[in-house]
Short mmCIF file of C-alpha atoms and ligand atoms in Angstrom, two decimals:
data_model
loop_
_atom_site.label_atom_id
_atom_site.label_comp_id
_atom_site.label_asym_id
_atom_site.label_seq_id
_atom_site.Cartn_x
_atom_site.Cartn_y
_atom_site.Cartn_z
CA MET A 1 -2.01 13.27 9.74
CA ARG A 2 -4.76 11.48 11.74
CA LYS A 3 -7.42 13.40 9.71
CA ALA A 4 -5.76 12.74 6.32
CA SER A 5 -5.27 9.04 7.10
CA GLN A 6 -8.96 8.70 8.25
CA ILE A 7 -10.12 10.19 5.00
CA VAL A 8 -8.01 7.54 3.24
CA ALA A 9 -9.42 4.77 5.44
CA GLU A 10 -13.05 5.90 4.86
CA ILE A 11 -12.64 6.10 1.08
CA LEU A 12 -10.96 2.68 0.83
CA GLU A 13 -13.86 1.30 2.85
CA GLN A 14 -16.40 2.90 0.37
CA LEU A 15 -14.38 1.66 -2.59
CA ALA A 16 -14.59 -1.92 -1.14
CA ALA A 17 -18.39 -1.84 -1.77
CA HIS A 18 -17.71 -1.20 -5.44
CA VAL A 19 -15.17 -4.04 -5.91
CA ARG A 20 -17.19 -6.63 -7.84
CA PRO A 21 -17.08 -8.42 -11.17
CA GLY A 22 -17.81 -6.04 -14.11
CA VAL A 23 -16.63 -2.79 -12.56
CA THR A 24 -13.91 -1.07 -14.46
CA THR A 25 -10.82 0.17 -12.78
CA ASP A 26 -11.55 3.61 -14.23
CA GLU A 27 -14.87 3.63 -12.37
CA LEU A 28 -13.07 2.88 -9.06
CA ASP A 29 -10.62 5.72 -9.87
CA ARG A 30 -13.44 8.14 -10.57
CA ILE A 31 -15.28 7.33 -7.35
CA SER A 32 -12.09 7.68 -5.31
CA GLU A 33 -11.48 11.16 -6.72
CA GLU A 34 -15.13 12.33 -6.19
CA LEU A 35 -15.05 11.17 -2.65
CA THR A 36 -11.65 12.85 -2.07
CA LEU A 37 -12.86 16.26 -3.32
CA LYS A 38 -16.12 15.93 -1.41
CA LYS A 39 -14.04 15.53 1.81
CA GLY A 40 -12.11 18.67 1.18
CA ALA A 41 -8.88 16.67 0.36
CA LYS A 42 -6.74 16.33 -2.75
CA PRO A 43 -5.45 13.10 -4.39
CA ALA A 44 -1.88 12.44 -3.37
CA PHE A 45 -0.77 10.39 -6.33
CA LYS A 46 -2.25 12.26 -9.35
CA GLY A 47 0.43 14.40 -10.96
CA TYR A 48 3.29 12.73 -8.84
CA LYS A 49 6.43 12.52 -10.89
CA PRO A 50 9.34 10.80 -9.07
CA GLY A 51 11.09 9.95 -12.40
CA GLU A 52 10.33 10.31 -16.07
CA VAL A 53 6.64 9.54 -16.09
CA VAL A 54 3.88 11.42 -14.24
CA TYR A 55 1.26 9.27 -12.43
CA PRO A 56 -2.00 10.14 -14.12
CA LYS A 57 -4.70 8.95 -11.74
CA THR A 58 -5.94 9.19 -8.19
CA LEU A 59 -5.97 5.48 -7.35
CA CYS A 60 -3.47 2.66 -8.06
CA VAL A 61 -5.29 -0.45 -9.04
CA SER A 62 -3.20 -3.71 -9.38
CA ILE A 63 -4.84 -6.97 -10.53
CA ASN A 64 -3.51 -10.50 -9.96
CA ASN A 65 0.19 -10.55 -11.20
CA GLU A 66 0.37 -6.75 -10.97
CA ILE A 67 2.31 -5.88 -7.80
CA VAL A 68 1.86 -2.11 -7.46
CA HIS A 69 1.21 1.13 -9.41
CA GLY A 70 -1.39 -0.27 -11.83
CA ILE A 71 -3.00 2.51 -13.73
CA PRO A 72 -6.80 2.54 -13.85
CA SER A 73 -8.24 1.79 -17.35
CA GLY A 74 -11.35 0.38 -19.04
CA ARG A 75 -10.35 -3.07 -17.83
CA LYS A 76 -13.11 -4.88 -15.90
CA LEU A 77 -12.64 -6.88 -12.79
CA LYS A 78 -13.82 -10.51 -12.96
CA SER A 79 -14.71 -13.12 -10.37
CA GLY A 80 -11.51 -14.91 -9.17
CA ASP A 81 -9.32 -11.81 -9.52
CA ILE A 82 -7.50 -10.26 -6.54
CA VAL A 83 -7.24 -6.50 -6.76
CA SER A 84 -4.96 -4.12 -4.78
CA LEU A 85 -6.25 -0.58 -4.21
CA ASP A 86 -3.53 1.86 -3.15
CA PHE A 87 -4.75 5.26 -2.28
CA GLY A 88 -3.44 8.53 -0.73
CA VAL A 89 -4.68 12.11 -0.01
CA VAL A 90 -3.25 15.31 1.22
CA TYR A 91 -5.43 17.23 3.67
CA GLN A 92 -4.46 20.59 5.12
CA GLY A 93 -0.82 19.95 4.12
CA PHE A 94 -0.56 16.43 5.48
CA TYR A 95 -0.46 13.10 3.72
CA GLY A 96 -2.12 9.75 4.35
CA ASP A 97 -1.40 6.58 2.33
CA SER A 98 -2.96 3.09 2.65
CA ALA A 99 -3.53 0.01 0.59
CA ARG A 100 -5.67 -3.27 0.73
CA THR A 101 -6.00 -6.25 -1.57
CA PHE A 102 -9.52 -7.44 -2.06
CA PRO A 103 -11.02 -10.66 -3.48
CA VAL A 104 -13.33 -10.18 -6.50
CA GLY A 105 -16.20 -12.67 -6.24
CA GLU A 106 -14.89 -16.20 -5.30
CA ILE A 107 -11.14 -16.68 -5.21
CA SER A 108 -8.86 -19.68 -4.92
CA ASP A 109 -7.67 -20.94 -1.53
CA LYS A 110 -4.13 -20.05 -2.55
CA ALA A 111 -5.20 -16.46 -3.29
CA LYS A 112 -7.01 -16.33 0.13
CA LYS A 113 -3.88 -17.42 1.91
CA LEU A 114 -1.72 -14.83 0.02
CA LEU A 115 -4.09 -12.01 1.08
CA ARG A 116 -4.11 -13.27 4.68
CA VAL A 117 -0.39 -13.68 4.96
CA THR A 118 0.28 -10.28 3.37
CA ARG A 119 -2.06 -8.66 5.85
CA GLU A 120 -0.39 -10.45 8.70
CA ALA A 121 3.03 -9.40 7.43
CA LEU A 122 1.91 -5.77 7.58
CA TYR A 123 0.72 -6.21 11.14
CA ALA A 124 3.83 -7.94 12.17
CA GLY A 125 5.79 -4.93 10.71
CA ILE A 126 3.52 -2.52 12.52
CA ALA A 127 4.15 -4.32 15.86
CA GLN A 128 7.82 -3.46 15.51
CA ALA A 129 7.21 0.33 14.86
CA ARG A 130 8.31 1.30 18.39
CA ALA A 131 10.65 4.04 19.62
CA GLY A 132 14.06 2.42 20.19
CA ASN A 133 13.70 -0.20 17.49
CA ARG A 134 15.35 0.08 14.25
CA ILE A 135 13.92 0.05 10.61
CA SER A 136 15.35 -3.38 10.12
CA ASP A 137 13.14 -4.79 12.89
CA ILE A 138 10.11 -3.92 10.71
CA GLY A 139 11.63 -5.49 7.52
CA ARG A 140 12.74 -8.57 9.38
CA ALA A 141 9.21 -9.19 10.82
CA VAL A 142 7.59 -8.65 7.43
CA GLN A 143 9.96 -10.91 5.59
CA GLU A 144 9.74 -13.66 8.23
CA THR A 145 6.00 -13.68 8.09
CA ALA A 146 5.87 -13.86 4.31
CA GLU A 147 8.65 -16.42 3.81
CA SER A 148 7.54 -18.79 6.53
CA ALA A 149 4.31 -19.13 4.62
CA GLY A 150 6.15 -19.98 1.43
CA PHE A 151 5.87 -16.61 -0.22
CA SER A 152 8.47 -13.92 -1.15
CA VAL A 153 8.75 -10.13 -0.51
CA VAL A 154 9.28 -7.64 -3.19
CA THR A 155 12.58 -5.82 -2.58
CA GLU A 156 12.49 -3.09 -5.36
CA PHE A 157 9.81 -1.10 -3.59
CA ALA A 158 9.79 -0.07 0.03
CA GLY A 159 7.58 1.84 2.50
CA HIS A 160 8.59 5.33 3.46
CA GLY A 161 8.40 8.15 5.88
CA ILE A 162 5.23 10.21 5.47
CA GLY A 163 4.07 13.66 6.58
CA ARG A 164 4.18 16.91 4.76
CA ARG A 165 5.24 14.96 1.65
CA LEU A 166 4.08 11.64 0.38
CA HIS A 167 7.53 10.05 0.40
CA GLU A 168 9.98 11.18 3.15
CA GLU A 169 13.00 9.60 4.85
CA PRO A 170 13.48 6.96 6.01
CA GLN A 171 12.92 4.12 3.55
CA VAL A 172 11.09 1.18 5.13
CA PRO A 173 12.19 -1.95 3.26
CA ASN A 174 10.28 -5.21 3.63
CA TYR A 175 13.36 -7.23 4.32
CA PHE A 176 16.70 -6.87 6.04
CA ARG A 177 20.16 -7.06 4.58
CA PRO A 178 23.30 -6.28 6.57
CA GLY A 179 24.71 -2.84 5.60
CA MET A 180 21.56 -1.24 4.56
CA PRO A 181 20.73 2.20 6.04
CA ASN A 182 19.05 1.31 9.45
CA PRO A 183 18.03 4.37 11.46
CA ARG A 184 16.59 4.09 14.89
CA LEU A 185 12.86 4.77 15.25
CA ARG A 186 11.91 7.72 17.39
CA GLU A 187 8.74 9.01 18.95
CA GLY A 188 6.93 11.43 16.62
CA MET A 189 8.05 9.78 13.43
CA ALA A 190 5.37 8.67 10.89
CA ILE A 191 5.96 5.92 8.40
CA ALA A 192 4.09 4.01 5.76
CA ILE A 193 4.69 0.34 6.00
CA GLU A 194 3.67 -1.51 2.79
CA PRO A 195 4.57 -5.10 2.22
CA MET A 196 4.15 -6.46 -1.28
CA VAL A 197 4.12 -10.26 -1.09
CA ASN A 198 4.47 -12.57 -4.08
CA GLU A 199 3.03 -16.07 -4.38
CA GLY A 200 6.06 -17.03 -6.42
CA GLY A 201 9.55 -15.41 -6.74
CA PRO A 202 10.35 -11.85 -5.84
CA ASP A 203 11.52 -10.61 -9.34
CA LEU A 204 9.44 -7.97 -11.16
CA GLU A 205 9.22 -6.11 -14.46
CA ILE A 206 7.77 -2.63 -15.29
CA LEU A 207 5.41 -2.37 -18.10
CA ASP A 208 5.78 0.05 -20.98
CA ASP A 209 3.38 2.55 -19.22
CA GLY A 210 6.33 3.36 -16.99
CA TRP A 211 4.44 2.45 -13.80
CA THR A 212 2.83 -0.92 -13.63
CA ALA A 213 5.07 -3.44 -11.75
CA VAL A 214 4.20 -7.12 -12.52
CA THR A 215 5.71 -10.26 -11.16
CA ALA A 216 8.29 -11.74 -13.58
CA ASP A 217 6.93 -15.29 -13.14
CA GLY A 218 3.25 -14.13 -13.80
CA ARG A 219 2.12 -15.36 -10.35
CA LEU A 220 -0.07 -13.44 -7.91
CA SER A 221 0.98 -10.45 -5.71
CA ALA A 222 -0.75 -8.78 -2.80
CA HIS A 223 -0.16 -5.41 -1.08
CA PHE A 224 -1.27 -4.04 2.29
CA GLU A 225 -0.29 -0.61 3.66
CA HIS A 226 -0.92 1.61 6.63
CA SER A 227 0.37 4.96 7.72
CA VAL A 228 1.65 4.54 11.27
CA ALA A 229 2.88 7.00 13.88
CA ILE A 230 5.49 6.03 16.46
CA THR A 231 4.24 7.28 19.90
CA SER A 232 5.11 6.83 23.53
CA ASN A 233 2.22 4.26 23.63
CA GLY A 234 3.60 2.28 20.77
CA PRO A 235 2.46 2.18 17.13
CA GLU A 236 -0.61 4.18 16.26
CA ILE A 237 -2.23 3.00 13.07
CA LEU A 238 -3.35 6.33 11.54
CA SER A 239 -5.06 4.78 8.55
CA GLU A 240 -7.09 2.05 10.30
CA LEU A 241 -10.79 2.71 9.84
CA GLY A 242 -12.42 4.37 12.88
CA HIS A 243 -9.09 5.24 14.53
CA VAL A 244 -10.19 8.74 15.42
N1 LIG B 301 1.70 3.64 -1.80
C1 LIG B 301 2.43 3.83 -2.97
C2 LIG B 301 3.75 4.36 -2.67
O1 LIG B 301 4.00 4.90 -1.62
C3 LIG B 301 1.69 4.64 -3.91
C4 LIG B 301 2.50 5.62 -4.73
S1 LIG B 301 1.66 5.92 -6.27
C5 LIG B 301 2.45 7.21 -6.87
O2 LIG B 301 4.76 4.23 -3.44
F1 LIG B 301 1.91 7.60 -8.02
F2 LIG B 301 2.30 8.29 -6.07
F3 LIG B 301 3.72 7.01 -6.93
CO1 LIG B 302 3.08 4.24 0.26
#
């Protein structure tokens, strides 16, 4: 899992160099797939079919009001956009999954704050990923970080266990409500923590492509994700660049 997650981290970093005005989201997808195969890994998302519609690409690219699962296309990035790249691979039977939101050219102060707070929400969640804590400790920390900055968390999507499959138990919500499943975290577990934070309200819609989630109010959304192992030394961020 360390190796799979490092491949994800390295490729996300390489993609960052290609995020600029004028690049199409298909180009980013093509680059991510080439780099994946070159490293002896396979795309984790391409061909994935949790419901009715198969996911057709290697990368998820979600721009501005798109929250998650944006499908690469001929659309070009432009200055002032924010773009979330969500990417996963499988390497020797193990999965890695990570996401980051990038600025394209010059972005507004509000957009900068959204990116900073979403990343802080992820790290606040990671800090709670300790043996003995519960899943709710993660969601509570994420939600508190986002809401105290005046933003909202998306509740329709959650993080997840990760390992020999992309999505395993337990679900890792970015909020806490009494009564929700709330297992205790144990040493040896690996989870993907992935806050999606909205500038406005939490409501979303799914586009006709069956995948792209967009904010109902049309305002911005950001997404940061790491694959994290729970160890006797605390959280180990498997998908942090240069971790191993
Ligand atoms: N990080 C996202 C998730 O865990 C990416 C999934 S894309 C999919 O839900 F195509 F695989 F669904
Ligand atoms: Co994920």
